Amino acid sequence: MAMIVSEPAGAVIALDFDGTLSPIVADPSAAWIHPAAPAALIRLAEHVARIVVITGRPPSTAIALGDTPDGPDLIDVPGLLILGHYGLERWEGGQLSAPPAPAGLDLVRNELPALIAALGPAADGVKIEDKGRAVAVHTRNCADPDGTLEALREPVALLAGRAELVVEPGRKVLELRGPGMDKGRALREVLAEVSARSVMFIGDDLGDLAAFAAVIEADIPGVRVCSGSAEVAELAESADVVVDGPPGVVALLEALHKSMTSRDQ
């Protein structure tokens, strides 16, 4: 943390979206950003090398959910880089670049509903989220979310194998997506791109462990922050700092900015 504060111009602040900048909710389409988060990121952007959002969502979804009823929106953060689908999609300055979607997703879309229905009553409440370049299966609204998730692991893994996709597990969710990219690789590429001298990554879910590993492997000072919850103990155990969900993330960002500005006075 000291290096980030003392030399902010060389720092990259990277964050997940769901569970980090926005709360985890039953309906993923209602996961609006914490209302104070954009303003906190805007203030930090004045000092650091880069603000990066690395998410499993498409960048367009993060932008839409980054709107606030009052005040600035996520899209107003100067120099913001959004890496969607774990880094496969890149949004910067209003421009989006991305490779073609995996062909195997068509097989998943065709067969996943029947696979879920085969669970019988246990599947009541399962939600399929089509992200365009990935398909996620949510069990949060089921009577037994963990039990249903466990029952789906093997058949979903078999379907993913046939479709030449990988399965990304998360908080009450299994996501089928293309191989070859994760948040760790995405973060490493950004650090190299800007010749970063320090890095902070803030996340909340299993997919963020790869980014935590990238922070450790980078030959620069780094801080791993967990947006804490009772659902993902692994991330908290690997973190340097644990905060209390999105409100704690915002408080940390504000404290970081205060430390930077106090040093300059």
CSV table of C-alpha atoms in Angstrom, one decimal:
chain,number,residue,atom,x,y,z
A,1,MET,CA,0.0,0.0,0.0
A,2,ALA,CA,2.9,2.4,0.8
A,3,MET,CA,4.2,2.3,-2.8
A,4,ILE,CA,0.8,3.1,-4.2
A,5,VAL,CA,0.4,6.1,-1.9
A,6,SER,CA,4.0,7.4,-2.4
A,7,GLU,CA,4.1,6.9,-6.2
A,8,PRO,CA,0.5,6.9,-7.4
A,9,ALA,CA,1.4,7.8,-10.9
A,10,GLY,CA,2.9,4.3,-11.4
A,11,ALA,CA,-0.1,2.5,-9.7
A,12,VAL,CA,-2.8,0.3,-11.4
A,13,ILE,CA,-6.0,0.0,-9.4
A,14,ALA,CA,-8.0,-3.0,-10.8
A,15,LEU,CA,-11.4,-4.2,-9.6
A,16,ASP,CA,-14.0,-6.8,-10.2
A,17,PHE,CA,-17.6,-5.6,-10.7
A,18,ASP,CA,-20.1,-7.9,-9.1
A,19,GLY,CA,-19.7,-8.2,-5.4
A,20,THR,CA,-17.0,-5.6,-5.5
A,21,LEU,CA,-18.4,-2.4,-7.0
A,22,SER,CA,-21.9,-3.7,-6.9
A,23,PRO,CA,-23.8,-5.9,-4.4
A,24,ILE,CA,-24.6,-9.6,-5.2
A,25,VAL,CA,-28.4,-9.8,-5.7
A,26,ALA,CA,-30.9,-12.4,-6.7
A,27,ASP,CA,-31.3,-11.0,-10.2
A,28,PRO,CA,-28.0,-10.3,-11.9
A,29,SER,CA,-29.6,-7.6,-14.1
A,30,ALA,CA,-30.3,-5.6,-10.9
A,31,ALA,CA,-26.8,-5.5,-9.6
A,32,TRP,CA,-26.4,-1.7,-9.8
A,33,ILE,CA,-23.1,-0.1,-8.8
A,34,HIS,CA,-22.6,1.4,-5.4
A,35,PRO,CA,-23.8,5.0,-5.8
A,36,ALA,CA,-20.5,6.4,-4.3
A,37,ALA,CA,-18.2,4.2,-6.3
A,38,PRO,CA,-17.9,6.2,-9.6
A,39,ALA,CA,-17.0,9.4,-7.7
A,40,ALA,CA,-14.4,7.6,-5.7
A,41,LEU,CA,-12.8,6.1,-8.8
A,42,ILE,CA,-12.9,9.5,-10.6
A,43,ARG,CA,-10.9,11.0,-7.7
A,44,LEU,CA,-8.4,8.2,-7.8
A,45,ALA,CA,-8.0,8.4,-11.6
A,46,GLU,CA,-6.5,11.8,-11.3
A,47,HIS,CA,-3.5,10.3,-9.5
A,48,VAL,CA,-2.9,6.7,-10.7
A,49,ALA,CA,-1.7,5.2,-13.9
A,50,ARG,CA,-4.8,3.3,-14.7
A,51,ILE,CA,-8.3,2.3,-13.3
A,52,VAL,CA,-9.3,-1.1,-14.7
A,53,VAL,CA,-12.5,-3.1,-14.2
A,54,ILE,CA,-12.0,-6.8,-14.9
A,55,THR,CA,-15.3,-8.6,-15.0
A,56,GLY,CA,-17.0,-11.7,-16.2
A,57,ARG,CA,-19.7,-9.5,-17.6
A,58,PRO,CA,-19.7,-7.9,-21.0
A,59,PRO,CA,-18.3,-4.3,-20.8
A,60,SER,CA,-21.7,-3.0,-22.0
A,61,THR,CA,-23.4,-4.6,-19.0
A,62,ALA,CA,-20.9,-3.2,-16.6
A,63,ILE,CA,-21.4,0.3,-18.2
A,64,ALA,CA,-25.2,-0.1,-18.0
A,65,LEU,CA,-25.1,-1.2,-14.4
A,66,GLY,CA,-22.6,1.5,-13.6
A,67,ASP,CA,-25.2,4.3,-13.9
A,68,THR,CA,-26.1,6.1,-10.7
A,69,PRO,CA,-29.3,8.0,-10.1
A,70,ASP,CA,-27.4,11.1,-8.9
A,71,GLY,CA,-23.8,12.1,-9.6
A,72,PRO,CA,-21.3,10.6,-12.0
A,73,ASP,CA,-21.5,7.2,-13.6
A,74,LEU,CA,-18.8,4.5,-14.1
A,75,ILE,CA,-18.3,5.6,-17.7
A,76,ASP,CA,-17.3,9.1,-16.4
A,77,VAL,CA,-14.0,7.7,-14.9
A,78,PRO,CA,-11.2,9.3,-16.8
A,79,GLY,CA,-9.1,6.8,-18.8
A,80,LEU,CA,-11.2,3.9,-17.6
A,81,LEU,CA,-10.4,0.5,-19.1
A,82,ILE,CA,-13.0,-2.3,-18.9
A,83,LEU,CA,-11.9,-5.8,-19.6
A,84,GLY,CA,-15.1,-8.0,-20.0
A,85,HIS,CA,-15.5,-11.8,-20.2
A,86,TYR,CA,-12.4,-12.1,-18.0
A,87,GLY,CA,-10.3,-10.1,-20.5
A,88,LEU,CA,-11.6,-11.3,-23.8
A,89,GLU,CA,-13.4,-8.0,-24.5
A,90,ARG,CA,-11.7,-4.7,-24.2
A,91,TRP,CA,-13.6,-1.4,-23.8
A,92,GLU,CA,-11.6,1.9,-23.8
A,93,GLY,CA,-12.7,5.4,-24.7
A,94,GLY,CA,-16.0,4.2,-26.1
A,95,GLN,CA,-14.4,1.6,-28.4
A,96,LEU,CA,-14.9,-2.1,-28.0
A,97,SER,CA,-12.7,-4.8,-29.4
A,98,ALA,CA,-13.3,-8.6,-29.1
A,99,PRO,CA,-12.7,-11.9,-30.8
A,100,PRO,CA,-15.5,-14.0,-32.2
A,101,ALA,CA,-17.7,-15.8,-29.6
A,102,PRO,CA,-16.9,-19.5,-29.1
A,103,ALA,CA,-18.8,-21.8,-31.5
A,104,GLY,CA,-19.6,-24.2,-28.7
A,105,LEU,CA,-22.0,-21.8,-27.0
A,106,ASP,CA,-24.7,-22.8,-29.5
A,107,LEU,CA,-24.5,-26.4,-28.2
A,108,VAL,CA,-24.7,-25.1,-24.7
A,109,ARG,CA,-27.8,-22.9,-25.5
A,110,ASN,CA,-29.5,-25.8,-27.1
A,111,GLU,CA,-28.8,-28.5,-24.4
A,112,LEU,CA,-28.6,-26.6,-21.1
A,113,PRO,CA,-32.3,-26.1,-20.5
A,114,ALA,CA,-33.0,-29.9,-20.8
A,115,LEU,CA,-29.9,-30.6,-18.6
A,116,ILE,CA,-31.3,-28.4,-15.9
A,117,ALA,CA,-34.9,-29.7,-16.2
A,118,ALA,CA,-33.5,-33.2,-15.6
A,119,LEU,CA,-32.9,-32.2,-12.0
A,120,GLY,CA,-36.7,-32.1,-11.4
A,121,PRO,CA,-38.0,-29.9,-8.6
A,122,ALA,CA,-34.5,-29.1,-7.4
A,123,ALA,CA,-34.1,-27.0,-10.6
A,124,ASP,CA,-36.9,-24.6,-9.6
A,125,GLY,CA,-35.4,-21.2,-9.4
A,126,VAL,CA,-32.4,-21.9,-11.6
A,127,LYS,CA,-31.7,-18.9,-13.9
A,128,ILE,CA,-29.7,-19.1,-17.2
A,129,GLU,CA,-27.9,-15.9,-18.0
A,130,ASP,CA,-26.7,-15.6,-21.6
A,131,LYS,CA,-23.8,-13.2,-21.7
A,132,GLY,CA,-23.2,-13.4,-25.4
A,133,ARG,CA,-19.7,-14.9,-25.1
A,134,ALA,CA,-20.6,-17.0,-22.1
A,135,VAL,CA,-23.6,-18.7,-20.5
A,136,ALA,CA,-24.0,-18.7,-16.7
A,137,VAL,CA,-26.2,-20.9,-14.6
A,138,HIS,CA,-27.4,-19.3,-11.3
A,139,THR,CA,-28.8,-21.3,-8.4
A,140,ARG,CA,-29.2,-18.4,-5.9
A,141,ASN,CA,-33.0,-18.5,-6.1
A,142,CYS,CA,-33.4,-22.2,-5.6
A,143,ALA,CA,-34.7,-23.7,-2.4
A,144,ASP,CA,-31.3,-25.4,-1.9
A,145,PRO,CA,-28.8,-23.2,-3.8
A,146,ASP,CA,-25.7,-25.1,-2.8
A,147,GLY,CA,-27.3,-28.5,-3.3
A,148,THR,CA,-28.5,-27.6,-6.8
A,149,LEU,CA,-25.2,-26.1,-7.7
A,150,GLU,CA,-23.4,-29.3,-6.6
A,151,ALA,CA,-25.9,-31.5,-8.6
A,152,LEU,CA,-25.2,-29.4,-11.7
A,153,ARG,CA,-21.4,-29.5,-11.5
A,154,GLU,CA,-20.8,-32.8,-13.3
A,155,PRO,CA,-23.4,-32.5,-16.1
A,156,VAL,CA,-22.4,-28.9,-16.7
A,157,ALA,CA,-18.7,-29.9,-16.8
A,158,LEU,CA,-19.5,-32.7,-19.3
A,159,LEU,CA,-21.5,-30.3,-21.5
A,160,ALA,CA,-18.6,-27.8,-21.4
A,161,GLY,CA,-16.2,-30.5,-22.4
A,162,ARG,CA,-18.2,-31.4,-25.5
A,163,ALA,CA,-18.5,-27.7,-26.4
A,164,GLU,CA,-14.8,-27.2,-25.9
A,165,LEU,CA,-15.5,-24.6,-23.2
A,166,VAL,CA,-14.3,-24.2,-19.6
A,167,VAL,CA,-16.4,-23.9,-16.4
A,168,GLU,CA,-15.8,-20.9,-14.1
A,169,PRO,CA,-17.3,-21.6,-10.7
A,170,GLY,CA,-18.5,-18.7,-8.5
A,171,ARG,CA,-21.0,-17.6,-5.9
A,172,LYS,CA,-24.0,-19.8,-6.6
A,173,VAL,CA,-23.1,-19.9,-10.3
A,174,LEU,CA,-21.4,-22.0,-12.9
A,175,GLU,CA,-20.3,-20.2,-16.0
A,176,LEU,CA,-19.4,-21.8,-19.3
A,177,ARG,CA,-17.0,-19.8,-21.4
A,178,GLY,CA,-14.1,-20.0,-23.8
A,179,PRO,CA,-10.7,-21.2,-22.7
A,180,GLY,CA,-7.4,-19.3,-22.8
A,181,MET,CA,-8.2,-16.2,-20.7
A,182,ASP,CA,-8.6,-15.4,-17.0
A,183,LYS,CA,-8.4,-12.4,-14.8
A,184,GLY,CA,-4.8,-13.1,-14.0
A,185,ARG,CA,-3.7,-13.0,-17.6
A,186,ALA,CA,-5.8,-9.9,-18.2
A,187,LEU,CA,-4.2,-8.1,-15.2
A,188,ARG,CA,-0.7,-9.1,-16.2
A,189,GLU,CA,-1.2,-7.7,-19.7
A,190,VAL,CA,-2.4,-4.3,-18.3
A,191,LEU,CA,0.6,-4.1,-15.9
A,192,ALA,CA,3.0,-4.7,-18.8
A,193,GLU,CA,1.1,-2.2,-21.0
A,194,VAL,CA,1.5,0.7,-18.6
A,195,SER,CA,4.9,-0.3,-17.1
A,196,ALA,CA,3.1,-0.4,-13.7
A,197,ARG,CA,5.3,0.1,-10.6
A,198,SER,CA,2.6,-1.0,-8.1
A,199,VAL,CA,-0.8,-2.7,-8.3
A,200,MET,CA,-4.0,-3.2,-6.2
A,201,PHE,CA,-6.6,-5.7,-7.2
A,202,ILE,CA,-10.0,-5.9,-5.5
A,203,GLY,CA,-12.3,-8.9,-5.9
A,204,ASP,CA,-14.8,-11.1,-4.2
A,205,ASP,CA,-15.2,-14.4,-6.0
A,206,LEU,CA,-13.3,-17.6,-7.0
A,207,GLY,CA,-12.5,-16.1,-10.5
A,208,ASP,CA,-10.5,-13.4,-8.8
A,209,LEU,CA,-8.0,-15.9,-7.4
A,210,ALA,CA,-6.2,-15.8,-10.7
A,211,ALA,CA,-5.8,-12.0,-10.4
A,212,PHE,CA,-4.5,-12.4,-6.8
A,213,ALA,CA,-1.9,-14.8,-8.2
A,214,ALA,CA,-0.9,-12.3,-10.8
A,215,VAL,CA,-0.4,-9.7,-8.1
A,216,ILE,CA,2.0,-12.0,-6.3
A,217,GLU,CA,3.8,-13.0,-9.5
A,218,ALA,CA,4.3,-9.4,-10.6
A,219,ASP,CA,7.8,-8.0,-9.8
A,220,ILE,CA,6.3,-4.9,-8.2
A,221,PRO,CA,4.6,-4.1,-4.9
A,222,GLY,CA,1.1,-5.3,-4.8
A,223,VAL,CA,-2.0,-5.4,-2.6
A,224,ARG,CA,-4.8,-8.1,-2.8
A,225,VAL,CA,-8.1,-6.9,-1.4
A,226,CYS,CA,-11.1,-9.1,-0.8
A,227,SER,CA,-14.6,-7.6,-0.8
A,228,GLY,CA,-15.7,-9.9,2.0
A,229,SER,CA,-18.7,-12.2,2.2
A,230,ALA,CA,-19.7,-15.3,4.0
A,231,GLU,CA,-19.8,-17.2,0.7
A,232,VAL,CA,-16.2,-17.2,-0.5
A,233,ALA,CA,-13.8,-17.9,2.3
A,234,GLU,CA,-10.9,-18.8,-0.1
A,235,LEU,CA,-10.5,-15.3,-1.4
A,236,ALA,CA,-10.4,-13.8,2.1
A,237,GLU,CA,-7.8,-16.3,3.2
A,238,SER,CA,-5.6,-15.2,0.3
A,239,ALA,CA,-6.1,-11.5,0.7
A,240,ASP,CA,-3.8,-8.9,2.3
A,241,VAL,CA,-6.8,-6.8,3.2
A,242,VAL,CA,-10.5,-7.7,3.7
A,243,VAL,CA,-13.2,-5.1,3.6
A,244,ASP,CA,-17.0,-5.4,4.2
A,245,GLY,CA,-18.5,-5.7,0.7
A,246,PRO,CA,-19.0,-2.9,-1.8
A,247,PRO,CA,-19.4,-0.2,1.0
A,248,GLY,CA,-16.1,-1.3,2.4
A,249,VAL,CA,-14.5,-1.1,-1.1
A,250,VAL,CA,-15.7,2.4,-1.5
A,251,ALA,CA,-14.4,3.4,1.9
A,252,LEU,CA,-11.0,1.9,1.0
A,253,LEU,CA,-10.9,3.8,-2.3
A,254,GLU,CA,-11.8,7.0,-0.5
A,255,ALA,CA,-9.2,6.4,2.2
A,256,LEU,CA,-6.6,5.7,-0.5
A,257,HIS,CA,-7.3,9.0,-2.2
A,258,LYS,CA,-7.2,10.8,1.1
A,259,SER,CA,-3.7,9.4,1.8
A,260,MET,CA,-2.5,10.4,-1.7
A,261,THR,CA,-3.8,14.0,-1.4
A,262,SER,CA,-2.5,14.3,2.2
A,263,ARG,CA,1.0,13.3,1.0
A,264,ASP,CA,0.9,16.1,-1.6
A,265,GLN,CA,0.0,18.8,0.8
